[in-house]
Amino acid sequence: MKKTSNEAYYSLYCKWQESGKSKTAFAASVGIPKATFYYWYKKFDTDSVTTASPSPFSIIPMDHITAIPVARISYPSGISVELFGVVDVVTVRELVG
């Protein structure tokens, strides 16, 4: 079985993006197994940086901080978030929503 280089698979990945075909149809058209193309697709797709998607994190300004938490949000996963100082409704909505 012939081994193909990363560059060759990256070239195929770029051609697939331009083709508009599904991954399965493209793999069949170039004669490689679907599973092989999916492997390389996943590898190259995670390597690319997407700047268009928003960050899952929110910046919370920390103006006034007190020593005692004024609110605690406990998530079902076991994570707890304690809020110190002045807490506004928008901040709580971002954390709960």
Coordinates of C-alpha atoms in Angstrom, one line a residue:
M1 CA 0.0 0.0 0.0
K2 CA 1.4 3.4 -1.0
K3 CA 1.8 5.9 1.8
T4 CA 0.7 9.5 1.0
S5 CA 2.3 12.5 2.6
N6 CA 0.6 15.1 4.8
E7 CA 1.0 17.7 2.0
A8 CA -0.8 15.4 -0.5
Y9 CA -3.7 15.0 1.9
Y10 CA -3.8 18.7 2.7
S11 CA -4.0 19.4 -1.0
L12 CA -6.9 17.0 -1.2
Y13 CA -8.5 18.7 1.8
C14 CA -8.2 22.1 0.0
K15 CA -9.6 20.6 -3.3
W16 CA -12.6 19.2 -1.3
Q17 CA -13.3 22.6 0.2
E18 CA -13.4 24.1 -3.3
S19 CA -15.4 21.3 -4.8
G20 CA -18.6 21.7 -2.9
K21 CA -19.0 17.9 -2.7
S22 CA -19.8 16.0 0.4
K23 CA -16.8 14.3 2.1
T24 CA -18.1 10.9 1.0
A25 CA -18.6 11.9 -2.6
F26 CA -15.2 13.6 -2.8
A27 CA -13.4 10.6 -1.3
A28 CA -15.0 8.3 -3.8
S29 CA -14.2 10.7 -6.7
V30 CA -10.4 10.7 -5.8
G31 CA -10.3 7.0 -5.0
I32 CA -9.5 7.0 -1.3
P33 CA -11.4 5.3 1.5
K34 CA -14.0 7.4 3.2
A35 CA -12.6 6.7 6.6
T36 CA -9.1 7.9 5.5
F37 CA -10.5 11.1 4.2
Y38 CA -12.5 11.7 7.3
Y39 CA -9.4 11.2 9.4
W40 CA -7.4 13.8 7.4
Y41 CA -10.5 16.1 7.3
K42 CA -10.7 16.1 11.1
K43 CA -6.9 16.6 11.4
F44 CA -6.9 19.6 9.1
D45 CA -10.2 21.1 10.2
T46 CA -9.0 21.3 13.8
D47 CA -5.7 22.8 12.7
S48 CA -7.4 25.8 11.1
V49 CA -8.2 28.7 13.3
T50 CA -11.7 30.1 13.0
T51 CA -11.8 33.7 13.9
A52 CA -15.5 34.2 12.9
S53 CA -16.9 32.2 15.8
P54 CA -17.3 34.0 19.1
S55 CA -15.4 33.0 22.2
P56 CA -17.4 30.8 24.6
F57 CA -16.0 33.0 27.5
S58 CA -17.4 36.3 28.7
I59 CA -15.3 39.1 30.3
I60 CA -16.7 40.0 33.7
P61 CA -15.4 43.3 35.0
M62 CA -14.2 43.2 38.6
D63 CA -14.7 46.8 40.0
H64 CA -15.7 46.3 43.6
I65 CA -14.6 43.2 45.4
T66 CA -15.6 42.1 48.9
A67 CA -14.3 39.3 51.0
I68 CA -17.6 37.5 51.3
P69 CA -19.4 36.1 48.2
V70 CA -22.7 37.8 47.6
A71 CA -23.9 35.1 45.2
R72 CA -23.1 31.5 44.3
I73 CA -24.2 29.7 41.2
S74 CA -23.9 25.9 41.4
Y75 CA -24.1 24.0 38.1
P76 CA -25.4 20.4 37.8
S77 CA -21.9 19.3 36.8
G78 CA -20.6 20.2 40.3
I79 CA -18.9 23.5 39.3
S80 CA -19.7 26.4 41.5
V81 CA -19.1 30.1 40.7
E82 CA -19.0 32.6 43.5
L83 CA -19.5 36.3 42.8
F84 CA -18.0 38.9 45.0
G85 CA -19.0 42.5 45.3
V86 CA -21.7 44.2 43.2
V87 CA -23.5 41.7 40.9
D88 CA -25.6 42.9 38.1
V89 CA -28.4 41.0 36.3
V90 CA -26.6 40.9 33.0
T91 CA -23.6 39.1 34.5
V92 CA -25.8 36.5 36.2
R93 CA -27.7 36.0 32.9
E94 CA -24.5 35.3 31.1
L95 CA -23.4 32.8 33.7
V96 CA -26.7 31.0 33.9
G97 CA -27.8 31.2 30.2

